[in-house]
Every structure is written in C-alpha cells, then in structure tokens.
Short mmCIF file of C-alpha atoms in Angstrom, two decimals:
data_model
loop_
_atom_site.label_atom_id
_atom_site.label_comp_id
_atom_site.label_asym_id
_atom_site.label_seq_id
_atom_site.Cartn_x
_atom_site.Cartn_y
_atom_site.Cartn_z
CA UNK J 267 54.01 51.36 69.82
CA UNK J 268 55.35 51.10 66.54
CA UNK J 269 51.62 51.53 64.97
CA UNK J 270 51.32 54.64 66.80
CA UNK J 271 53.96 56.20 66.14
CA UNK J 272 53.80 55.45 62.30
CA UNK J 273 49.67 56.91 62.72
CA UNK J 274 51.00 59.83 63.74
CA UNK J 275 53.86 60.92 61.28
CA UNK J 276 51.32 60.70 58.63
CA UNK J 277 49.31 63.85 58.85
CA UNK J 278 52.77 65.56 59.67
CA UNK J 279 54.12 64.39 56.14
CA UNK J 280 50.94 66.31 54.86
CA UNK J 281 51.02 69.53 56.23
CA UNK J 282 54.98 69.45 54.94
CA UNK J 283 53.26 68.61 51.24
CA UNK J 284 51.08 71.55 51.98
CA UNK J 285 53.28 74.08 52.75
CA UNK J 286 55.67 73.25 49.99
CA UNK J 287 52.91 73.63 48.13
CA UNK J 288 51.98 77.08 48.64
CA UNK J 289 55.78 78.53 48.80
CA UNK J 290 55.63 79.53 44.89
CA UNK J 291 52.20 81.51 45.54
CA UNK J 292 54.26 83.39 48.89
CA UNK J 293 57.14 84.45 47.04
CA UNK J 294 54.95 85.46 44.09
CA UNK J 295 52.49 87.88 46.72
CA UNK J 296 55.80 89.42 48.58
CA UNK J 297 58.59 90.07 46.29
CA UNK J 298 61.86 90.31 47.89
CA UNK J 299 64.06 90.87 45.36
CA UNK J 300 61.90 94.49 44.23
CA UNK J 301 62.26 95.44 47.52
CA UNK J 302 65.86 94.78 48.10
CA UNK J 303 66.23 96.48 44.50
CA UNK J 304 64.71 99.47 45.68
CA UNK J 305 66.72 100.28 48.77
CA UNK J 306 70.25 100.06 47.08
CA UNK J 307 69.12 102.65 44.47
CA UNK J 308 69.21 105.20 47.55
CA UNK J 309 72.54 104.53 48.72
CA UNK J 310 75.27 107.22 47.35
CA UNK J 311 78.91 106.41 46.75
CA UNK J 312 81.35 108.97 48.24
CA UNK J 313 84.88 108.99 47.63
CA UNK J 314 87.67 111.44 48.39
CA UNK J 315 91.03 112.74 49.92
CA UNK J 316 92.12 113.77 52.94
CA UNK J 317 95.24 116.14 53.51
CA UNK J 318 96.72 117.87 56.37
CA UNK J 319 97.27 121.45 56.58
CA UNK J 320 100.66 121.08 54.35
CA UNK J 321 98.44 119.66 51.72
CA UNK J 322 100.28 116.08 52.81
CA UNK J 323 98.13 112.72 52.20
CA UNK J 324 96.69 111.58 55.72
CA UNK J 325 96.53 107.96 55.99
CA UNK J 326 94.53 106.00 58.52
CA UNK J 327 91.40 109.15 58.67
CA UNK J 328 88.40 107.40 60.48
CA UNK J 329 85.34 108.25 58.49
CA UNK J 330 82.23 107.56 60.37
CA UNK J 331 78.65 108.04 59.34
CA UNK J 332 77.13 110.22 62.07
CA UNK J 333 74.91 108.68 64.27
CA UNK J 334 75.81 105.33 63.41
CA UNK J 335 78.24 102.28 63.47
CA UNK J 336 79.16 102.51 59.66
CA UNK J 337 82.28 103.63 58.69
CA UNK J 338 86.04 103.24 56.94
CA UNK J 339 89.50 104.93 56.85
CA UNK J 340 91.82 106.49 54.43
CA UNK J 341 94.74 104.20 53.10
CA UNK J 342 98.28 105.43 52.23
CA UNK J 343 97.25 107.79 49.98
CA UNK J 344 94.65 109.49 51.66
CA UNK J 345 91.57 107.83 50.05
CA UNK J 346 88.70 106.74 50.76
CA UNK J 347 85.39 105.72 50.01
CA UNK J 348 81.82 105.09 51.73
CA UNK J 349 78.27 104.44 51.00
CA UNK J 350 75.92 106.54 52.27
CA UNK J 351 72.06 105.99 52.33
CA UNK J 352 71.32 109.44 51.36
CA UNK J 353 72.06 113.01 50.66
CA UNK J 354 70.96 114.01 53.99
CA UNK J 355 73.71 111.71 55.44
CA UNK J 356 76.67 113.63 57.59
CA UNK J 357 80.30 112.37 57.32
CA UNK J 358 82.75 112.73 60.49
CA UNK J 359 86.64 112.76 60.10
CA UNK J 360 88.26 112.27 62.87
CA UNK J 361 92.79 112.05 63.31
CA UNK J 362 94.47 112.17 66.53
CA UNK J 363 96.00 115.53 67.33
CA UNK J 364 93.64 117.09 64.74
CA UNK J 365 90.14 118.92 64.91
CA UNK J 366 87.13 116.48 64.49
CA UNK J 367 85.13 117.64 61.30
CA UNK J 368 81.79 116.93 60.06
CA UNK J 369 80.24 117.42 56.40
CA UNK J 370 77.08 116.94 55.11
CA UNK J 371 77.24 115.07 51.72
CA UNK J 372 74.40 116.63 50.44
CA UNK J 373 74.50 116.11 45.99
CA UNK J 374 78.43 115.67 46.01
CA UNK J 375 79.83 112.42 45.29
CA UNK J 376 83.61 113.62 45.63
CA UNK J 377 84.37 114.99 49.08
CA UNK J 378 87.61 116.25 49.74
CA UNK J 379 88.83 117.43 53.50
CA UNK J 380 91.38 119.43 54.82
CA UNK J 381 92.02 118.60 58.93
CA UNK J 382 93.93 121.21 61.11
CA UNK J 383 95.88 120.60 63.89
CA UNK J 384 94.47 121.06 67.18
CA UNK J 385 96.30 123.96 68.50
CA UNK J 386 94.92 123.63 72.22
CA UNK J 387 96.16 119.94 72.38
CA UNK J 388 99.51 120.28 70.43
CA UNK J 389 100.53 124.04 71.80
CA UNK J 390 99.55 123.83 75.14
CA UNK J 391 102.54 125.66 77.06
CA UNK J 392 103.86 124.66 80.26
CA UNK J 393 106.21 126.64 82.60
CA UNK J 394 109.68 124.83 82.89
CA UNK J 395 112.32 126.43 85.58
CA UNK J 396 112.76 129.67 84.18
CA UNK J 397 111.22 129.22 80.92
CA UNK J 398 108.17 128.07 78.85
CA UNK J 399 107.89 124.99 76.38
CA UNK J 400 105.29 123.86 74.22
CA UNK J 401 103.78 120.77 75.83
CA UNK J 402 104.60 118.42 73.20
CA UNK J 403 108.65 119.35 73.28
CA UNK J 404 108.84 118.45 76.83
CA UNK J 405 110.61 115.81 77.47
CA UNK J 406 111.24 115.57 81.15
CA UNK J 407 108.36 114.82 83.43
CA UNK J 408 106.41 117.14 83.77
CA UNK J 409 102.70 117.71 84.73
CA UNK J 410 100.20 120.31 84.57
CA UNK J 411 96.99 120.93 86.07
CA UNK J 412 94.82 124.30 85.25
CA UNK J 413 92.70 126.80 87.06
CA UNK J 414 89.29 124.52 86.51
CA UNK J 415 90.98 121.73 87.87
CA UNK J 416 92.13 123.74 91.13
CA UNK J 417 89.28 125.18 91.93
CA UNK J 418 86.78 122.98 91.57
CA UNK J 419 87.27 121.07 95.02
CA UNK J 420 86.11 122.81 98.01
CA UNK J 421 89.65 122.85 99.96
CA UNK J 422 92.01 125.31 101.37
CA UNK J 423 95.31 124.56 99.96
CA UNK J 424 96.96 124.29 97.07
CA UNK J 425 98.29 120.84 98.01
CA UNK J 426 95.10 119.13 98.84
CA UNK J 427 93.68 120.27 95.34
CA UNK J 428 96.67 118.22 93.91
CA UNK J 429 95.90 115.54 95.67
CA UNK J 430 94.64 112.49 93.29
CA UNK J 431 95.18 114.96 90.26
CA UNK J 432 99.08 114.03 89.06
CA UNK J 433 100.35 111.03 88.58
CA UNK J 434 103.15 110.39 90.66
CA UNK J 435 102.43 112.45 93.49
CA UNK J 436 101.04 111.58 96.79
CA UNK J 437 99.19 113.92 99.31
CA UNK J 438 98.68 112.75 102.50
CA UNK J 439 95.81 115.79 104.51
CA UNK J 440 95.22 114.30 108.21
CA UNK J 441 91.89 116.55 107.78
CA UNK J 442 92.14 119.11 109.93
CA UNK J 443 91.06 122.15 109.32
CA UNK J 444 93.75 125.05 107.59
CA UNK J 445 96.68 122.19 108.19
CA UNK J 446 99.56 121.34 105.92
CA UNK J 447 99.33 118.22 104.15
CA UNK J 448 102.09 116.02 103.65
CA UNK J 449 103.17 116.17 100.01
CA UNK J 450 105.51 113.53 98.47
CA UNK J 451 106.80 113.52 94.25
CA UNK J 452 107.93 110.18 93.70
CA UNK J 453 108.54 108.72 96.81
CA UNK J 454 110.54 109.70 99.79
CA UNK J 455 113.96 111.62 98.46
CA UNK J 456 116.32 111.91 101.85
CA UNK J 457 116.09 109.52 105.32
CA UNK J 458 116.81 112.42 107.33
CA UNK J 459 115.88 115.71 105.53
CA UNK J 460 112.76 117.23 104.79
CA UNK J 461 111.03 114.86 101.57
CA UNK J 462 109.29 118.27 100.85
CA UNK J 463 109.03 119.72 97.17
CA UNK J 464 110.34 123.27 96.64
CA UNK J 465 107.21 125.54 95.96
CA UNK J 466 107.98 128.33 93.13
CA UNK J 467 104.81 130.84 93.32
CA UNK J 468 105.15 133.65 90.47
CA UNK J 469 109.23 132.63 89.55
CA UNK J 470 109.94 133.29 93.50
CA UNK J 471 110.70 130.07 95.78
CA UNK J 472 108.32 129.90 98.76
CA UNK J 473 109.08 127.27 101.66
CA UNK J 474 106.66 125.83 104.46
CA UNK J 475 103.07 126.48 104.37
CA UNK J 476 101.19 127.94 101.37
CA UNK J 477 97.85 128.04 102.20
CA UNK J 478 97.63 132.04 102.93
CA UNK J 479 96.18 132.46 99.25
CA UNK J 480 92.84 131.50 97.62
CA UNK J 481 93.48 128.37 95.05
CA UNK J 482 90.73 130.61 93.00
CA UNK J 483 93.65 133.04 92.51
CA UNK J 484 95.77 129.98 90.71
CA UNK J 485 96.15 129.95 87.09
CA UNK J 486 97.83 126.80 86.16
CA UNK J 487 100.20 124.24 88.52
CA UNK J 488 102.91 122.14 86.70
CA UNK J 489 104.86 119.47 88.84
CA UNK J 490 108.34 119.02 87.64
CA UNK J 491 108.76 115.49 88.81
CA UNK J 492 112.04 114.34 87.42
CA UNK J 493 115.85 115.14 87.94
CA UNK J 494 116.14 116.40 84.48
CA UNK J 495 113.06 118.77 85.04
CA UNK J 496 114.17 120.51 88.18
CA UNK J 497 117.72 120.78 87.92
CA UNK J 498 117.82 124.15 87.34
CA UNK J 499 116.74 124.66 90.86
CA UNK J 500 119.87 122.60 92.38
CA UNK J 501 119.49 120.69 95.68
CA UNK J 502 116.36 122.39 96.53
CA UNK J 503 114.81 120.81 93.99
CA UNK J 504 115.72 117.53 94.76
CA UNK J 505 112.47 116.40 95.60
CA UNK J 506 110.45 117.74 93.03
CA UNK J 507 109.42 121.44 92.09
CA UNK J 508 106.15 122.60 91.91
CA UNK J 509 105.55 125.70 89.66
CA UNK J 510 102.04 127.95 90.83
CA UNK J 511 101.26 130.57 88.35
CA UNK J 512 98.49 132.77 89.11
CA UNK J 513 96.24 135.22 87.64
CA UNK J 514 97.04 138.17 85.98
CA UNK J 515 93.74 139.66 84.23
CA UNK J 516 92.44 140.17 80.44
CA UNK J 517 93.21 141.19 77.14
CA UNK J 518 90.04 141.63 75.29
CA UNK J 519 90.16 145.47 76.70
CA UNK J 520 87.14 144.45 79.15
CA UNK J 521 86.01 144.54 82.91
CA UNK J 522 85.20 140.73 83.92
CA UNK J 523 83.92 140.87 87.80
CA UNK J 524 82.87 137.45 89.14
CA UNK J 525 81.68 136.43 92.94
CA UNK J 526 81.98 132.99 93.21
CA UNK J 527 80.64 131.52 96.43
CA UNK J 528 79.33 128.04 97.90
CA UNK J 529 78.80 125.99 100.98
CA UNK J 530 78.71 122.90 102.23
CA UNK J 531 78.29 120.24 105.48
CA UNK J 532 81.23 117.82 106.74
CA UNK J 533 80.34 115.13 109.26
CA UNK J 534 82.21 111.51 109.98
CA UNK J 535 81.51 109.11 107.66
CA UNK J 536 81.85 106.06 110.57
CA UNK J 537 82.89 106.06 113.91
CA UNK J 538 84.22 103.45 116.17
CA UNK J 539 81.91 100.81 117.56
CA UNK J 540 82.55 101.21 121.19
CA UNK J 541 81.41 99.21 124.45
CA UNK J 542 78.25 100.66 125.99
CA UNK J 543 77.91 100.39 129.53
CA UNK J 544 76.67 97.16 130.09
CA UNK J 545 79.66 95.93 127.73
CA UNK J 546 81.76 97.89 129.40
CA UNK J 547 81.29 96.54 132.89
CA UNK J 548 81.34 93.02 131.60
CA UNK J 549 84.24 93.22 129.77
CA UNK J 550 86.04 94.76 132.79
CA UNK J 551 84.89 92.55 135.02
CA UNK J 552 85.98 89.39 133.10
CA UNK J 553 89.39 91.26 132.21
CA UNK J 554 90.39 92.24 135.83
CA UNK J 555 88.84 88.54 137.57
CA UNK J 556 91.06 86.86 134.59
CA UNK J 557 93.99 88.93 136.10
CA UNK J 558 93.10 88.22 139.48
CA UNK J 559 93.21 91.76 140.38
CA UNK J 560 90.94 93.65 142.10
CA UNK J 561 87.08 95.62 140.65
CA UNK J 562 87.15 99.35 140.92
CA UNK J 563 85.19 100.19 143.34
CA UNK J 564 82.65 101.94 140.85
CA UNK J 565 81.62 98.62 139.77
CA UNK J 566 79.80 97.99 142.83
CA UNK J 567 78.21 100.90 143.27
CA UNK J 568 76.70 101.72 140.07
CA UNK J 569 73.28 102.77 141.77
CA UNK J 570 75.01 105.73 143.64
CA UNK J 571 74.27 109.18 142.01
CA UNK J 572 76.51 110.47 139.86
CA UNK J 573 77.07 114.17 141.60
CA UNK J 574 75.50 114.72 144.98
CA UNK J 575 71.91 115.95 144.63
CA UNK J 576 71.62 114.23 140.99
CA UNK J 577 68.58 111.64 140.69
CA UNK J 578 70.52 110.12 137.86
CA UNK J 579 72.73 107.22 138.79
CA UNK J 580 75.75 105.81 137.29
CA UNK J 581 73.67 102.89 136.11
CA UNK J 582 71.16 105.24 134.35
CA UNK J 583 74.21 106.97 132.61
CA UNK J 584 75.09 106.45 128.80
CA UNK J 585 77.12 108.46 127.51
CA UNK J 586 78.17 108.43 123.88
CA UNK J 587 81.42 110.14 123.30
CA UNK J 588 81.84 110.14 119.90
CA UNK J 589 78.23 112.15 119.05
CA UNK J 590 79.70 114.83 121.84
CA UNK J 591 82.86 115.12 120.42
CA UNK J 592 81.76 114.64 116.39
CA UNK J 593 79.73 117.48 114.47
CA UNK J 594 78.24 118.26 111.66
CA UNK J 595 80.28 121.65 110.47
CA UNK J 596 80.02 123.85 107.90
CA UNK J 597 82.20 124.57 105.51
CA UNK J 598 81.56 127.85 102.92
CA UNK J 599 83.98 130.46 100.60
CA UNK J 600 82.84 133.59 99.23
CA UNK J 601 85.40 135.88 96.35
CA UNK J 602 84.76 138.67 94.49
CA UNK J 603 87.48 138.71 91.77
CA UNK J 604 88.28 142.02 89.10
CA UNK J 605 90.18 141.05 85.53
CA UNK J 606 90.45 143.70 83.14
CA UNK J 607 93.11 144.65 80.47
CA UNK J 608 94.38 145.22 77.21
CA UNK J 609 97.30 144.49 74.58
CA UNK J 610 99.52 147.04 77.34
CA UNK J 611 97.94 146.58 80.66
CA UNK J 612 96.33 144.09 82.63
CA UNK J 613 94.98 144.13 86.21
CA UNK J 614 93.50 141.22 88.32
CA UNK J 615 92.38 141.71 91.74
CA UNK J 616 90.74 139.47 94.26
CA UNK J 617 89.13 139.55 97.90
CA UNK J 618 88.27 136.31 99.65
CA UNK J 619 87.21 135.12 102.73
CA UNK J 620 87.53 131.15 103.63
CA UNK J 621 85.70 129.49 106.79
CA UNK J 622 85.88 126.02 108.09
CA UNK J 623 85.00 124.65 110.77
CA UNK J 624 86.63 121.04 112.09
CA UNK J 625 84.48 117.50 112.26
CA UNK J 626 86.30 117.49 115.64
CA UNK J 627 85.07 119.95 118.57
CA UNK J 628 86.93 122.65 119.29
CA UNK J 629 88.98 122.89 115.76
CA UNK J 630 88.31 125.33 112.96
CA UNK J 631 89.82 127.02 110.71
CA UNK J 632 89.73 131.28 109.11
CA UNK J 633 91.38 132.93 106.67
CA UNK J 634 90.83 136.51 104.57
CA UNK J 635 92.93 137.03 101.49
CA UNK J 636 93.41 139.95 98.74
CA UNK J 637 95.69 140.13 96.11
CA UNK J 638 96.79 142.60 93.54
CA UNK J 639 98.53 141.20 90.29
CA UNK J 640 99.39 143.70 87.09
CA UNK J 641 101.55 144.20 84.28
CA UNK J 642 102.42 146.58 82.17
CA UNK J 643 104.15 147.24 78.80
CA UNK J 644 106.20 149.58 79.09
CA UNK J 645 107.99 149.90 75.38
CA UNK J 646 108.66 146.79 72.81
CA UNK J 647 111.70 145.48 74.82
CA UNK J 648 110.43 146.28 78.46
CA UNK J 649 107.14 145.19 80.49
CA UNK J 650 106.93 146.23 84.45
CA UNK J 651 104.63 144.16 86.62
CA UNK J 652 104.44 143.26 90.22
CA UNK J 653 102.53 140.56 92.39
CA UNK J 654 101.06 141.24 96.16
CA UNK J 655 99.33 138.87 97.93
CA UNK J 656 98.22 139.88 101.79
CA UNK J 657 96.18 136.95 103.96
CA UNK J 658 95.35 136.56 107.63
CA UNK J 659 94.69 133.61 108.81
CA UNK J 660 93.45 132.18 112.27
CA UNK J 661 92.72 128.44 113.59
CA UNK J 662 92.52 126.33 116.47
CA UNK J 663 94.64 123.40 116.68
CA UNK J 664 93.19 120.28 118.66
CA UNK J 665 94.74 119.67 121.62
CA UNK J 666 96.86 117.00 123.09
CA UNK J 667 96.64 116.13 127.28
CA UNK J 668 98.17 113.93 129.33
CA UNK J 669 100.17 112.79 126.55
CA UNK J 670 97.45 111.55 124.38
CA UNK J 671 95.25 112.97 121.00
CA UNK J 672 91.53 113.76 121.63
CA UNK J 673 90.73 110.44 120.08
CA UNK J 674 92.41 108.60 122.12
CA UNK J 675 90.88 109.97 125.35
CA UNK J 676 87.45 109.25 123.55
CA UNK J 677 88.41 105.73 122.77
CA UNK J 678 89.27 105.25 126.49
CA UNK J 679 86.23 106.88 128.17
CA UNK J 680 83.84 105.59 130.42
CA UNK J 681 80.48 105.47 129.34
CA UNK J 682 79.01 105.51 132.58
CA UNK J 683 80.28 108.71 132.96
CA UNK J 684 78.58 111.78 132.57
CA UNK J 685 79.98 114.88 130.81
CA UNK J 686 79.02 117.69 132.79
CA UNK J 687 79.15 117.84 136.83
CA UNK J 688 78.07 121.25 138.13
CA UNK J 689 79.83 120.06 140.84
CA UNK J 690 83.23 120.23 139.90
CA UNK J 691 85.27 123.23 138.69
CA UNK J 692 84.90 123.96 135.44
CA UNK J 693 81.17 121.80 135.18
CA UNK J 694 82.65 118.68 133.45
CA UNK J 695 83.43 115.37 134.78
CA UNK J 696 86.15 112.34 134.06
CA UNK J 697 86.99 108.90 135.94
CA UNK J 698 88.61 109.04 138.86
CA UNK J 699 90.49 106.29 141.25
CA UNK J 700 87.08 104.57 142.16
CA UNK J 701 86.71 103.76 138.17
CA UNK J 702 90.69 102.58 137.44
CA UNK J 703 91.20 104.34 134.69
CA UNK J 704 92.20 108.29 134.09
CA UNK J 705 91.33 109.74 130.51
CA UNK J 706 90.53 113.58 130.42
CA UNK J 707 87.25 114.74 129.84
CA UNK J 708 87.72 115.11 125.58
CA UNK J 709 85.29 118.01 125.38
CA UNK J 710 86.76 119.89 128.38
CA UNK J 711 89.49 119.81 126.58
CA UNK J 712 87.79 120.96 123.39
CA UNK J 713 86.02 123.92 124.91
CA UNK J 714 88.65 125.04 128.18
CA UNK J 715 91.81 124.35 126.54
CA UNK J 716 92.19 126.79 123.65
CA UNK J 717 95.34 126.31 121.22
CA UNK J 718 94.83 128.74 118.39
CA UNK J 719 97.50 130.10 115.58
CA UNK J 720 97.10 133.10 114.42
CA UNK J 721 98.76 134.35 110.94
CA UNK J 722 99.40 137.06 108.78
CA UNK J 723 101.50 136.72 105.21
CA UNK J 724 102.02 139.38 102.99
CA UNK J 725 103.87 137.78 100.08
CA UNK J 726 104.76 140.29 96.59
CA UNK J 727 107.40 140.67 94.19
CA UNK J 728 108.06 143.24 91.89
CA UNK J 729 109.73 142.98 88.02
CA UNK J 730 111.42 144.28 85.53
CA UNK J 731 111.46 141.99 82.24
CA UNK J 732 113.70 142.70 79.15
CA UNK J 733 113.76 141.55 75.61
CA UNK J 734 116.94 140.91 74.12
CA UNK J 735 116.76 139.12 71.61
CA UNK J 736 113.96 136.83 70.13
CA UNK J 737 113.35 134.16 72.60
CA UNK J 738 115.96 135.58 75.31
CA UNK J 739 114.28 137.57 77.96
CA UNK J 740 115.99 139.04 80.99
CA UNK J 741 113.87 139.68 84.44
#
C-alpha cells in the first residue's frame, strides 16, 4: 500500500512545480495592480456641511449614495465626507423631522446643504376640546386619523372605520347591516353605566348612534384618550372623547365636483359543519337509546312523504340550512360632492346614497344623506358659518322567535325537513311532535316576520365666531 500511495504523489508534486512555474508569466499577462490603479483615479472626494434652517451645525446627517449601500454621517460639527465614483453620482441627506434632499455632485468637490423642517410632520394640527394644537405640543393622548384613512373602507359608520386604526381603542361591529358597534377607549370606564365615548361632531356633543352621515363627509377624527385630554368635557368625557370634523370646501377660489362610487360582494367566510341526515338520525338514535327514552316517531317512518301528495320522502330530504339562510349580498355607495371657495367664503355640499344588504336573509340596510357646510368672513374679527346635515335611513333588523337568534334555530334544524310545504299556511314547514324537537322555520322567519327601523336625522348648527385678541377666539 505504501508503494502505491508514494507512486501516486509523484506526478502530483509535478504539476505543483509546474504551476509555480508559470505564476511569474500570469501576473506578467494580467496586471492587477494597473487595473486597480485605474479605477481609484475615478473616484471623487466630497466633503461638506450641513446646517439647519437657523444656519445651526446638524450632527448625525445620513449621507447615502443613491442607489446604493455606500454611505456616512455628519459628526458634531456638521461634516462630512464621501467618495464618490463619479460626477454623475447623486448624494441623499436624510434627518428625522426634516425634508429628504438629493444633489447631484456633478464637478463640485465641496457640497454644502441646508435641510428644512418638514412642516407636514412637525405642524400637523389636531383639534383639542375647544381648541387646536400643533401635533408635536400635545402632550396628552391624543390620536388622529384623516379623511383618506376614513374613507377608504367600505363601511357605514364612523366607528367601524376606527376600528383597527388607533391604538388604544377597541371596536367591537356584530356585522349587521346599519348597526351600532360597540366602541371602547381604554378599556371599560363604569360597571354599571354606559362605557360609551362622548361623540363631538362640528364642536356640538352628539349621543347614541352616528351613522346618519356619509364618513366621505369626515375631514379628520382625533380620539382624546386620556383624562388630561378630555377634561374639558367633565363626566361625559369620562370615557374618552372623540372629535369628528368634517368638510367645509376650498380656498384656491375653484369649483372641485367629485362622484365617488364603488361596489362590492359579502358572503360567509365558513359556516358550521352540521349533521346531515344520516348523521343526524344516528346521532339521535344513539343519544335517546343511551337515555333510555323513547325515538320520535319520525324516525321510523322516514319513507312517508313529506306533505300529502309529495313523491319526495323524508328519507329523500336534505336540506342545508345554512346555504338557505346565507347569501351572497351586495354591498355599493354612490356621492356626488361640491367644494368651492375662496380667502372669504367656502361652500361644501354633498348627496349620498348608501345600500347594504345583510349576509343573513331578511336583513339589510338604506340610508340617503345631504349635507350643507359654509363659512363666511364676515369682517377681520367676525366669520359666520353654519353646518346641516339631513339623512334617512331604513333597515331591517333580524328577528328573534321563540326566544332564540336566527342562528340558533339554524343550528337546531332538522335536515330531513323540507323548507317549503304548500300545505301549510304560509308554504313553509318546521318539526313538529313526531320529530322531538321545535325550532322555527329560520327563513319563515326571515321573509314573514318583518322588523324594520325606519329613521330620519336632521342634525345643523349655526355660528358666530369672534376674534379678540390673537389666539383668543369667541364662538
């Protein structure tokens, strides 16, 4: 083995003599130090300050080569300095709470930036109580959320368009259609009082339901969610305040008209996964013999037919529940919306109409809405204005029988049971004595029993407001 083994490491010791060999010849053919040479004379050194808009040295700039990894930041003093690999390179400095810039370096070798504050971040205003406060001088807690935010979910409240938007509040909707969903700000604020916020729409308090207006019509939302925040508003705002300011037209002396419209499908995601017939019967069987009690007498005479003068039997029956109680329903919003204005006047106007219908048979939902905002400037010290908002709304409410929801009647159905029996009064059919249980026909009750609520709001304020002195304002 050992002769082998030495045979063989010879040759191998020869090709290592040859390729040391030929390394000088290589490096000689392929010179890597002229190429290395000739790529750092195209790299430019840039160098520079950056200030702030009070000329003040801004330490800790990120300076980033655009479209790559590359970069550094300014030290104490505002300097800095980068390589760049060539004059068509583009610099990007970038501060929190100031504007992101970006310079081409082009033949300079000193570049020196200016950043400005980013007015929409630092100055964003927020309504507080009575007043307004820049958002970064707040110091309770309070939350805003703006028109884009409102209206981009296709809902019909206020309160469900809040809902997974604030921090700190929970919406609870039990999805039916045009209902009121259950709105808590930091937990549940009395055991036996209403854990409701107080509502403030336009500087006026509004209590119980406030869908009667189109969230399109909503300019901003903040949620005063602390005690600090909402004191103002006493014990009614022990629970929280929220604060719905809405639209009230342009200033750029022009006539914006916008129709906004869209529609969409709701259906159950998943249903229950219920006992068909044969599952049924077996499980009843074995539950009642367990019990030693006694079979309805349906369960021996299955073959029967199911109305007198039907061919179908009771055996031949399957009825699903859920598909004839569950739909697919539409869902659709159409507004037509005037802003207009100037420096004096402005004007917004708005005309809706809002239609869903309910998952659920026999529920739905209605509702037509038109407002009227304006103000106007009357001299330096006083502005006029007034709000109107006027909405009717109609829907039907599912019902409840014999005690139970329309769920719970489909949950304890009898498949073997047909809907309809021309027979009967009415033309639907339920279990009787022979089949030892009693739930209601659920879409008897959908389409016989009719529970509908029928609204009409007509909500408006008018104002005065007075300037008295710089940053005091009476209304």
């Amino acid at each position: 083995m050992n002769e082998i083994y030495n045979h063989r490491s010879y040759p191998l010791r020869l090709c290592g003599l040859l390729l040391l060999s030929l390394t000088p010849y290589l490096t000689h053919a392929h010179p890597a130090t002229e190429v290395t040479n000739s790529k750092k004379q195209t790299d430019i050194s840039i160098s520079g300050v950056v200030k702030d808009e009070n000329n003040a040295f801004l330490p800790g700039v990120n300076v980033l080569i655009k479209g790559t990894s590359k970069g550094t930041s300014t030290d104490a003093d505002g300097k800095y300095t980068i390589m760049v690999p060539g004059p068509d390179a583009t610099l990007v400095f970038s501060f929190i709470g100031y504007t992101v810039q970006e310079i081409v370096v082009g033949t300079r070798t000193t570049l020196d930036v200016t950043l400005l504050p980013d007015i929409q971040q630092l100055s964003e205003v927020v309504v507080v109580g009575y007043g307004t406060q820049k958002k970064s001088s707040v110091t309770g807690a309070v939350a805003k959320v703006g028109n884009t935010e409102i209206s981009a979910l296709p809902v019909v409240s206020v309160e469900s368009a809040l809902q997974g938007r604030v921090p700190g509040v929970l919406v609870t909707n039990n999805g039916a259609p045009g209902s009121t969903p259950i709105v808590r700000i930091r937990g549940i604020g009395s055991i036996s009082g209403s854990s409701q916020p107080l509502y403030v729409i336009d500087g006026f308090p509004s209590v119980g339901n406030i869908n009667n207006f189109d969230t399109k019509d909503i300019e901003s939302v903040e949620v005063l969610k602390d005690a600090a925040a909402s004191a103002i508003y006493g014990s009614r705002g022990a629970n929280g305040v929220i604060i719905i300011t809405t639209k009230s037209g342009s200033k750029d002396n022009k006539t914006h008209v916008d129709v906004e419209s869209y529609y969409g499908v709701q259906k159950a995601w998943r249903q229950l996964d219920l006992l068909n017939r044969d599952q049924y019967i077996q499980y009843g069987t074995q539950l009642i013999n367990n019990a030693n009690g006694t079979l309805p007498l349906r369960f021996s005479n299955l073959n029967t037919p199911v109305y007198a003068g039907a061919s179908q039997t009771y055996a031949q029956t399957e009825t699903d529940w859920q598909d004839a109680m569950f739909r697919s329903a539409p869902i659709y919003q159409t507004q037509i919306s005037l802003s207009t204005g100037s420096e004096k006047s402005k004007l917004f106007t708005s005309a809706s109409h809002f239609k869903q219908d309910g998952i659920m048979l026999g529920t739905d939902f209605e509702r037509y809405s038109y407002r009227i905002n304006s103000d106007h400037k009357i001299s330096q010290r006083f502005t006029f204005g007034q709000t109107l908002n006027v909405s009717y709304g109609s829907g039907r409410n599912e019902n409840q029988s014999g005690g139970r929801t329309q769920l719970q009647h489909i949950i304890h159905s009898v498949p073997y049971i047909p809907i309809y029996d021309p027979t009967q009064i009415g033309g639907y059919r339920a279990p009787d004595n022979n089949d030892g249980t009693d739930p209601e026909n659920p879409v008897r009750i959908a389409l016989m029993e009719v529970n509908r609520t029928n609204t009409i709001n007509l909500i408006g304020s008018a104002f005065v407001e007075a300037k008295i002195v710089p940053g005091l304002k009476y209304k």
